[in-house]
Short mmCIF file of N, CA and C in Angstrom, two decimals:
data_model
loop_
_atom_site.label_atom_id
_atom_site.label_comp_id
_atom_site.label_asym_id
_atom_site.label_seq_id
_atom_site.Cartn_x
_atom_site.Cartn_y
_atom_site.Cartn_z
N MET H 15 0.73 -0.99 -0.05
CA MET H 15 0.02 -0.09 -0.01
C MET H 15 1.09 1.25 -0.03
N VAL H 16 0.52 2.01 -0.90
CA VAL H 16 1.34 3.54 -0.82
C VAL H 16 0.46 4.72 -0.49
N ILE H 17 0.87 5.34 0.40
CA ILE H 17 0.43 6.23 0.91
C ILE H 17 0.72 7.57 -0.10
N LYS H 18 -0.20 8.35 -0.37
CA LYS H 18 0.08 9.53 -1.55
C LYS H 18 -0.36 10.94 -0.79
N VAL H 19 0.64 11.64 -0.70
CA VAL H 19 0.41 12.97 0.12
C VAL H 19 0.49 13.87 -1.16
N PHE H 20 -0.61 14.65 -1.33
CA PHE H 20 -0.63 15.78 -2.32
C PHE H 20 -0.56 17.18 -1.92
N LEU H 21 0.71 17.55 -2.55
CA LEU H 21 1.67 19.03 -1.71
C LEU H 21 1.49 19.72 -2.85
N ALA H 22 1.76 21.18 -2.43
CA ALA H 22 2.17 22.08 -3.34
C ALA H 22 3.48 22.78 -3.13
N SER H 23 4.42 22.81 -3.72
CA SER H 23 5.84 22.89 -3.63
C SER H 23 5.82 24.37 -3.57
N SER H 24 5.11 25.01 -4.40
CA SER H 24 5.51 26.45 -4.52
C SER H 24 4.17 27.22 -3.92
N SER H 25 3.66 26.71 -2.64
CA SER H 25 2.32 27.45 -2.19
C SER H 25 3.23 28.89 -1.79
N GLY H 26 1.96 29.88 -1.84
CA GLY H 26 2.47 31.21 -1.29
C GLY H 26 1.72 31.29 0.21
N SER H 27 0.97 30.41 0.61
CA SER H 27 0.33 30.32 1.86
C SER H 27 1.17 29.50 3.13
N THR H 28 1.74 30.52 3.98
CA THR H 28 2.08 29.84 4.82
C THR H 28 1.37 28.97 6.06
N ALA H 29 0.07 28.96 5.78
CA ALA H 29 -0.70 27.93 6.71
C ALA H 29 -0.59 26.71 5.80
N ILE H 30 -0.92 26.75 4.74
CA ILE H 30 -0.66 25.43 3.67
C ILE H 30 0.66 24.90 3.92
N LYS H 31 1.88 25.71 3.80
CA LYS H 31 3.40 24.99 4.19
C LYS H 31 3.40 24.50 5.31
N LYS H 32 2.73 25.08 6.61
CA LYS H 32 2.87 24.56 7.62
C LYS H 32 2.31 23.03 7.86
N LYS H 33 0.91 23.27 7.21
CA LYS H 33 0.00 21.77 7.30
C LYS H 33 1.17 20.80 6.68
N GLN H 34 1.40 21.07 5.51
CA GLN H 34 2.40 20.22 4.51
C GLN H 34 3.43 19.49 5.51
N GLN H 35 3.96 20.32 6.16
CA GLN H 35 5.33 20.21 6.77
C GLN H 35 4.90 19.45 7.97
N ASP H 36 3.84 19.23 8.71
CA ASP H 36 3.23 18.76 9.91
C ASP H 36 2.81 17.32 9.33
N VAL H 37 2.23 17.22 8.20
CA VAL H 37 1.87 15.93 7.85
C VAL H 37 3.28 14.98 7.23
N VAL H 38 4.06 15.62 6.60
CA VAL H 38 5.16 15.00 5.88
C VAL H 38 6.21 14.48 7.27
N GLY H 39 6.25 15.64 8.39
CA GLY H 39 7.04 15.33 9.30
C GLY H 39 6.60 14.09 10.13
N PHE H 40 5.52 13.98 10.50
CA PHE H 40 4.59 13.19 11.36
C PHE H 40 4.83 11.82 10.78
N LEU H 41 4.51 11.62 9.31
CA LEU H 41 4.62 10.28 8.72
C LEU H 41 6.15 9.71 8.48
N GLU H 42 7.29 10.87 8.33
CA GLU H 42 8.51 10.33 8.69
C GLU H 42 8.98 9.91 9.79
N ALA H 43 8.58 10.88 11.09
CA ALA H 43 8.66 10.26 12.45
C ALA H 43 7.98 8.83 12.56
N LEU H 44 7.05 8.70 12.06
CA LEU H 44 6.35 7.14 12.20
C LEU H 44 7.15 6.05 11.19
N LYS H 45 8.01 6.64 10.64
CA LYS H 45 8.45 5.84 9.13
C LYS H 45 7.57 4.98 8.35
N VAL H 46 6.60 5.83 8.02
CA VAL H 46 5.74 5.54 7.28
C VAL H 46 6.12 5.93 5.61
N ASP H 47 5.90 4.93 5.08
CA ASP H 47 6.29 5.03 3.65
C ASP H 47 5.24 5.94 2.71
N TYR H 48 5.52 6.89 2.04
CA TYR H 48 4.56 7.69 1.27
C TYR H 48 5.26 8.37 0.08
N THR H 49 4.50 8.75 -0.81
CA THR H 49 4.94 9.29 -1.78
C THR H 49 4.42 10.76 -2.40
N PRO H 50 5.28 11.63 -2.03
CA PRO H 50 4.71 12.95 -2.26
C PRO H 50 4.52 13.55 -3.74
N LEU H 51 3.26 13.83 -3.65
CA LEU H 51 2.82 14.40 -5.38
C LEU H 51 2.67 15.85 -5.23
N ASP H 52 3.61 16.54 -6.19
CA ASP H 52 3.58 17.70 -6.17
C ASP H 52 2.33 18.23 -7.25
N ILE H 53 1.46 19.35 -6.75
CA ILE H 53 0.46 19.50 -7.63
C ILE H 53 0.53 20.87 -8.10
N ALA H 54 1.55 21.55 -7.75
CA ALA H 54 2.11 22.67 -8.31
C ALA H 54 2.89 22.77 -9.55
N CYS H 55 3.31 21.67 -9.60
CA CYS H 55 4.52 21.59 -11.06
C CYS H 55 3.82 20.65 -11.95
N ASN H 56 2.75 19.95 -11.55
CA ASN H 56 2.31 18.53 -12.20
C ASN H 56 0.91 18.61 -12.43
N GLU H 57 0.49 19.00 -13.58
CA GLU H 57 -0.91 19.15 -13.82
C GLU H 57 -1.86 17.95 -13.64
N ASP H 58 -1.27 16.78 -14.02
CA ASP H 58 -1.91 15.42 -13.99
C ASP H 58 -2.21 15.48 -12.57
N ASN H 59 -1.27 15.43 -11.53
CA ASN H 59 -1.24 15.14 -10.06
C ASN H 59 -2.37 16.05 -9.66
N ARG H 60 -2.46 17.36 -9.85
CA ARG H 60 -3.43 18.01 -9.46
C ARG H 60 -4.78 17.73 -9.99
N MET H 61 -5.07 17.53 -11.53
CA MET H 61 -6.32 17.05 -11.68
C MET H 61 -7.01 15.46 -10.83
N TRP H 62 -5.79 14.89 -10.91
CA TRP H 62 -6.10 13.42 -10.00
C TRP H 62 -6.90 13.79 -8.86
N MET H 63 -5.89 14.63 -8.12
CA MET H 63 -6.43 14.96 -6.64
C MET H 63 -7.66 15.79 -6.60
N ARG H 64 -7.88 16.67 -7.36
CA ARG H 64 -9.46 17.23 -7.50
C ARG H 64 -10.54 16.02 -7.68
N GLN H 65 -10.18 15.12 -8.72
CA GLN H 65 -11.20 14.45 -9.13
C GLN H 65 -11.49 13.09 -8.35
N ASN H 66 -10.27 13.12 -7.21
CA ASN H 66 -10.58 11.69 -6.44
C ASN H 66 -11.01 12.33 -4.81
N VAL H 67 -10.69 13.56 -4.67
CA VAL H 67 -11.33 13.82 -3.27
C VAL H 67 -13.31 14.09 -3.58
N PRO H 68 -13.57 13.11 -2.27
CA PRO H 68 -15.21 13.16 -2.49
C PRO H 68 -15.72 14.42 -2.46
N GLU H 69 -16.78 14.40 -3.10
CA GLU H 69 -17.79 15.78 -3.26
C GLU H 69 -18.12 16.09 -1.77
N ASP H 70 -18.43 15.40 -0.94
CA ASP H 70 -18.93 15.76 0.50
C ASP H 70 -17.39 16.14 1.29
N LYS H 71 -16.46 16.13 1.06
CA LYS H 71 -15.09 16.34 1.48
C LYS H 71 -14.35 18.15 0.89
N LYS H 72 -15.15 17.99 -0.36
CA LYS H 72 -14.53 19.42 -1.07
C LYS H 72 -15.18 20.68 -0.11
N PRO H 73 -14.24 21.85 -0.22
CA PRO H 73 -14.74 22.90 0.42
C PRO H 73 -15.82 23.73 -0.37
N ALA H 74 -16.41 24.60 -0.06
CA ALA H 74 -17.74 25.19 -0.54
C ALA H 74 -17.26 25.62 -2.15
N ASN H 75 -16.07 25.89 -2.34
CA ASN H 75 -15.47 26.40 -3.91
C ASN H 75 -15.31 25.37 -4.54
N GLY H 76 -15.20 23.84 -4.05
CA GLY H 76 -15.18 22.72 -4.88
C GLY H 76 -13.58 22.11 -5.22
N ILE H 77 -12.82 23.33 -4.73
CA ILE H 77 -11.42 23.02 -5.02
C ILE H 77 -10.72 22.61 -3.65
N PRO H 78 -10.11 21.27 -3.35
CA PRO H 78 -9.37 21.06 -2.23
C PRO H 78 -7.99 21.44 -2.28
N LEU H 79 -7.58 21.96 -1.18
CA LEU H 79 -6.25 22.19 -0.90
C LEU H 79 -5.46 21.54 -0.52
N PRO H 80 -4.10 21.41 -0.66
CA PRO H 80 -3.07 20.35 0.04
C PRO H 80 -2.96 20.78 1.40
N PRO H 81 -2.68 19.78 1.97
CA PRO H 81 -2.20 18.78 1.91
C PRO H 81 -3.29 17.51 1.62
N GLN H 82 -3.65 16.65 0.68
CA GLN H 82 -4.54 15.71 0.75
C GLN H 82 -4.22 14.16 0.86
N ILE H 83 -4.72 13.40 1.24
CA ILE H 83 -4.03 12.21 1.86
C ILE H 83 -4.60 10.91 1.27
N PHE H 84 -4.10 9.88 0.36
CA PHE H 84 -4.77 8.76 -0.24
C PHE H 84 -4.12 7.54 0.39
N ASN H 85 -4.65 6.70 0.64
CA ASN H 85 -3.79 5.21 0.30
C ASN H 85 -4.13 4.49 -0.98
N GLU H 86 -3.03 4.52 -1.60
CA GLU H 86 -3.20 4.37 -3.09
C GLU H 86 -4.71 5.05 -3.80
N GLU H 87 -5.82 4.72 -4.12
CA GLU H 87 -6.63 5.47 -4.76
C GLU H 87 -7.78 5.66 -3.70
N SER H 88 -7.67 5.17 -2.44
CA SER H 88 -8.74 5.64 -1.20
C SER H 88 -8.46 6.69 -0.47
N TYR H 89 -9.21 7.56 -0.58
CA TYR H 89 -9.13 8.84 0.00
C TYR H 89 -9.25 8.65 1.62
N CYS H 90 -8.14 9.24 2.16
CA CYS H 90 -7.84 9.13 3.79
C CYS H 90 -8.39 10.23 4.05
N GLY H 91 -8.14 11.74 3.66
CA GLY H 91 -8.63 12.66 4.37
C GLY H 91 -7.59 13.81 4.00
N ASP H 92 -8.06 15.24 4.39
CA ASP H 92 -7.23 16.42 4.25
C ASP H 92 -6.53 16.67 6.07
N TYR H 93 -5.90 17.93 5.76
CA TYR H 93 -5.05 18.20 7.29
C TYR H 93 -6.02 17.83 8.33
N ASP H 94 -7.12 18.64 8.20
CA ASP H 94 -7.85 18.70 9.44
C ASP H 94 -8.24 16.96 9.98
N THR H 95 -8.63 16.34 9.20
CA THR H 95 -8.80 15.00 9.54
C THR H 95 -7.69 14.08 10.01
N PHE H 96 -6.51 14.25 9.50
CA PHE H 96 -5.17 13.85 9.75
C PHE H 96 -4.77 14.37 11.30
N PHE H 97 -5.22 15.63 11.38
CA PHE H 97 -4.55 16.37 12.84
C PHE H 97 -5.61 15.44 13.84
N ASP H 98 -6.80 15.38 13.56
CA ASP H 98 -8.08 14.85 14.51
C ASP H 98 -7.35 13.44 14.68
N ALA H 99 -7.19 12.66 13.52
CA ALA H 99 -6.54 11.21 13.72
C ALA H 99 -5.14 11.12 14.66
N LYS H 100 -4.38 12.43 14.58
CA LYS H 100 -3.14 12.24 15.33
C LYS H 100 -3.36 12.47 16.65
N GLU H 101 -4.16 13.55 16.93
CA GLU H 101 -4.53 13.74 18.43
C GLU H 101 -5.30 12.81 18.96
N ASP H 102 -6.03 11.75 18.50
CA ASP H 102 -6.70 10.45 18.94
C ASP H 102 -5.92 9.47 19.03
N ASN H 103 -4.46 9.55 18.42
CA ASN H 103 -3.71 8.18 18.21
C ASN H 103 -4.45 7.33 17.28
N LEU H 104 -4.82 7.55 16.36
CA LEU H 104 -5.47 6.61 15.02
C LEU H 104 -5.02 7.07 13.59
N VAL H 105 -3.55 7.33 13.84
CA VAL H 105 -3.12 7.63 12.48
C VAL H 105 -2.88 6.58 11.85
N TYR H 106 -2.72 5.44 12.09
CA TYR H 106 -2.83 4.31 11.12
C TYR H 106 -4.16 3.73 10.93
N THR H 107 -4.94 3.95 11.42
CA THR H 107 -6.79 3.53 11.24
C THR H 107 -6.93 4.57 10.00
N PHE H 108 -6.72 5.84 10.24
CA PHE H 108 -6.70 7.14 9.17
C PHE H 108 -6.30 6.48 7.82
N LEU H 109 -5.00 6.29 7.82
CA LEU H 109 -4.32 5.73 6.90
C LEU H 109 -4.58 4.46 5.83
N GLY H 110 -5.50 3.68 6.77
CA GLY H 110 -5.57 2.33 6.38
C GLY H 110 -4.40 1.23 6.48
N LEU H 111 -3.82 1.67 7.60
CA LEU H 111 -2.56 0.61 7.71
C LEU H 111 -2.81 0.25 8.87
N PRO H 112 -2.30 -1.20 9.28
CA PRO H 112 -2.20 -1.97 10.21
C PRO H 112 -1.20 -1.19 11.50
N PRO H 113 -1.64 -1.13 12.59
CA PRO H 113 -0.66 -0.41 13.61
C PRO H 113 0.52 -1.52 13.91
N PRO H 114 1.85 -0.99 14.08
CA PRO H 114 2.55 -1.57 14.49
C PRO H 114 2.51 -2.24 15.88
N PRO H 115 3.18 -3.32 15.89
CA PRO H 115 3.22 -3.87 17.61
C PRO H 115 3.46 -2.92 18.53
N GLY H 116 3.03 -2.78 19.77
CA GLY H 116 3.65 -1.98 20.69
C GLY H 116 3.01 -0.27 20.51
N SER H 117 2.52 -0.16 19.43
CA SER H 117 2.16 1.51 19.19
C SER H 117 0.79 1.69 20.27
N LYS H 118 0.53 2.79 20.69
CA LYS H 118 -0.95 3.18 21.37
C LYS H 118 -2.06 2.69 20.45
N GLU H 119 -2.06 2.80 19.21
CA GLU H 119 -3.13 2.45 18.40
C GLU H 119 -3.12 0.82 18.40
N GLY H 120 -2.03 0.27 18.26
CA GLY H 120 -1.92 -1.35 18.26
C GLY H 120 -2.64 -1.84 19.73
N GLN H 121 -2.01 -1.03 20.64
CA GLN H 121 -2.35 -1.54 22.43
C GLN H 121 -3.86 -1.43 22.26
N ALA H 122 -4.53 -0.40 21.73
CA ALA H 122 -5.92 -0.44 21.97
C ALA H 122 -6.49 -1.02 21.12
N GLU H 123 -6.33 -1.51 19.84
CA GLU H 123 -6.85 -2.39 19.18
C GLU H 123 -6.67 -3.87 19.78
N GLU H 124 -5.62 -4.03 20.28
CA GLU H 124 -5.65 -5.44 21.13
C GLU H 124 -6.63 -5.56 22.29
N GLU H 125 -6.73 -4.54 23.09
CA GLU H 125 -7.44 -4.01 24.38
C GLU H 125 -9.29 -4.33 23.62
N GLU H 126 -9.41 -3.69 22.34
CA GLU H 126 -10.68 -4.04 21.95
C GLU H 126 -11.15 -5.26 21.49
N GLU H 127 -9.98 -6.22 20.71
CA GLU H 127 -10.25 -7.42 20.55
C GLU H 127 -10.34 -8.22 21.74
N GLN H 128 -9.54 -8.11 22.86
CA GLN H 128 -9.77 -8.66 24.26
C GLN H 128 -11.20 -8.54 24.70
N GLU H 129 -11.79 -7.30 24.64
CA GLU H 129 -13.22 -6.95 25.15
C GLU H 129 -14.13 -7.87 24.40
N GLU H 130 -14.18 -7.93 23.10
CA GLU H 130 -15.05 -8.62 22.07
C GLU H 130 -15.10 -10.07 22.75
N GLU H 131 -13.80 -10.40 22.54
CA GLU H 131 -13.56 -12.29 23.09
C GLU H 131 -14.17 -12.35 24.44
N GLU H 132 -14.11 -11.27 25.26
CA GLU H 132 -14.84 -11.60 26.60
C GLU H 132 -16.31 -11.72 26.29
N LEU H 133 -16.76 -10.59 25.75
CA LEU H 133 -18.11 -10.37 25.56
C LEU H 133 -18.89 -11.87 24.93
N ARG H 134 -17.93 -12.26 23.97
CA ARG H 134 -18.49 -13.73 23.24
C ARG H 134 -18.67 -14.95 24.33
N GLN H 135 -17.55 -14.92 25.01
CA GLN H 135 -17.56 -15.60 26.21
C GLN H 135 -18.95 -15.72 27.09
N LEU H 136 -19.31 -14.69 27.50
CA LEU H 136 -20.30 -13.85 28.44
C LEU H 136 -21.44 -14.51 27.59
N GLU H 137 -21.71 -14.07 26.28
CA GLU H 137 -22.95 -14.38 25.67
C GLU H 137 -22.95 -16.00 25.26
N SER H 138 -21.93 -16.75 25.47
CA SER H 138 -22.17 -17.95 25.11
C SER H 138 -21.95 -19.16 26.47
N ALA H 139 -22.14 -18.44 27.66
CA ALA H 139 -22.19 -19.06 28.86
C ALA H 139 -23.38 -19.65 29.12
N PRO H 140 -23.65 -20.79 29.48
CA PRO H 140 -24.84 -21.51 29.87
C PRO H 140 -25.52 -20.85 30.91
N CYS H 141 -26.82 -21.00 30.52
CA CYS H 141 -27.83 -20.37 31.51
C CYS H 141 -27.53 -20.81 32.98
N GLY H 142 -27.77 -19.72 33.89
CA GLY H 142 -27.46 -19.94 35.40
C GLY H 142 -26.30 -19.65 35.77
N GLN H 143 -25.40 -19.68 34.95
CA GLN H 143 -23.76 -19.22 35.50
C GLN H 143 -23.64 -17.83 35.62
N GLY H 144 -23.41 -17.74 36.78
CA GLY H 144 -23.08 -16.29 37.22
C GLY H 144 -21.69 -15.73 36.92
N PHE H 145 -21.71 -14.26 36.96
CA PHE H 145 -20.53 -13.72 36.91
C PHE H 145 -20.63 -12.21 38.18
N GLU H 146 -19.34 -11.79 38.29
CA GLU H 146 -19.61 -10.78 39.34
C GLU H 146 -19.46 -9.44 38.59
N VAL H 147 -20.77 -8.38 39.24
CA VAL H 147 -20.77 -7.14 38.62
C VAL H 147 -20.53 -6.33 39.87
N TRP H 148 -19.57 -5.46 39.47
CA TRP H 148 -19.63 -4.19 40.62
C TRP H 148 -20.62 -2.96 40.34
N ARG H 149 -21.26 -2.85 41.55
CA ARG H 149 -22.50 -1.64 41.48
C ARG H 149 -21.99 -0.31 41.67
N VAL H 150 -22.22 0.81 41.33
CA VAL H 150 -22.05 2.20 41.95
C VAL H 150 -23.32 2.62 42.47
N SER H 151 -22.63 2.74 43.75
CA SER H 151 -23.76 3.58 44.49
C SER H 151 -23.18 4.55 45.39
N PRO H 152 -24.12 5.46 46.33
CA PRO H 152 -23.52 6.57 46.75
C PRO H 152 -22.52 5.89 47.77
N ALA H 153 -22.50 4.69 48.33
CA ALA H 153 -21.73 4.24 49.56
C ALA H 153 -20.34 3.75 48.89
N GLY H 154 -20.34 3.42 47.42
CA GLY H 154 -19.08 3.18 46.74
C GLY H 154 -19.60 1.83 46.08
N PHE H 155 -18.58 1.22 45.64
CA PHE H 155 -18.60 -0.02 44.61
C PHE H 155 -18.65 -1.04 45.85
N SER H 156 -19.63 -2.14 45.20
CA SER H 156 -20.05 -3.08 45.80
C SER H 156 -20.40 -4.41 44.94
N PRO H 157 -19.75 -5.61 45.19
CA PRO H 157 -20.07 -6.70 44.20
C PRO H 157 -21.41 -7.33 44.39
N SER H 158 -21.71 -7.56 43.49
CA SER H 158 -23.08 -8.51 43.39
C SER H 158 -23.00 -9.92 42.22
N VAL H 159 -23.81 -10.70 42.46
CA VAL H 159 -23.66 -11.59 41.36
C VAL H 159 -24.85 -11.66 40.31
N ALA H 160 -24.45 -11.34 39.17
CA ALA H 160 -25.67 -11.43 38.38
C ALA H 160 -25.60 -12.81 37.24
N HIS H 161 -26.69 -13.14 36.84
CA HIS H 161 -27.04 -14.44 36.23
C HIS H 161 -27.09 -13.96 34.50
N LEU H 162 -26.77 -14.75 33.99
CA LEU H 162 -27.22 -14.55 32.34
C LEU H 162 -28.50 -15.22 31.93
N LYS H 163 -29.35 -15.00 31.18
CA LYS H 163 -30.27 -15.43 30.29
C LYS H 163 -31.36 -16.23 31.42
N GLY H 164 -32.41 -15.80 31.47
CA GLY H 164 -33.67 -16.12 32.25
C GLY H 164 -33.43 -16.27 33.67
N SER H 165 -32.17 -15.45 34.37
CA SER H 165 -32.25 -15.46 35.86
C SER H 165 -33.31 -14.93 36.48
N SER H 166 -33.99 -15.48 37.53
CA SER H 166 -34.80 -15.01 38.62
C SER H 166 -34.44 -14.37 39.57
N SER H 167 -33.14 -14.28 39.91
CA SER H 167 -32.57 -13.52 40.91
C SER H 167 -32.91 -11.99 41.17
N LYS H 168 -33.32 -11.58 42.33
CA LYS H 168 -33.38 -10.03 42.65
C LYS H 168 -32.20 -9.69 42.47
N ASP H 169 -31.15 -10.14 42.56
CA ASP H 169 -29.83 -9.36 42.49
C ASP H 169 -29.25 -9.18 41.17
N SER H 170 -30.24 -9.72 40.09
CA SER H 170 -29.55 -9.77 38.48
C SER H 170 -29.51 -8.29 38.20
N THR H 171 -28.58 -7.91 37.34
CA THR H 171 -28.63 -6.57 36.77
C THR H 171 -28.60 -6.75 35.35
N LEU H 172 -28.57 -7.84 34.92
CA LEU H 172 -28.74 -7.86 33.11
C LEU H 172 -29.96 -8.52 32.90
#
């Protein structure tokens, strides 16, 4: 998978230059392979970028500004969505790439998979098998036993 970053090498806007530097610098820091594509010097790059940014992601004037980010032909987003993903530690998800082992995003993904597995195990537990649930009350936390599927216990929370 090739990440494509559409940039303008000769932009007169310092805001655009800073955004481009932020994206490129962050990708380099993460050691993500990417291809910079200049829209200022290459009309084909400019037209491809403009045609492939989804209509609902284009600004009011219809002309998307750099940087625009793609994974192959799949649109990832612009600087604002990249920034949001960076703030949420979801850059690899944003880019459509698997997170490397040990990354915050990878750990979050592993935790989510573990929670889903625990939920599947609870859902497949035989009737009457209980598990401990912690209740929150003004007095603090207190354990109680909850029963799955068809429990008649007054203590049941599910």
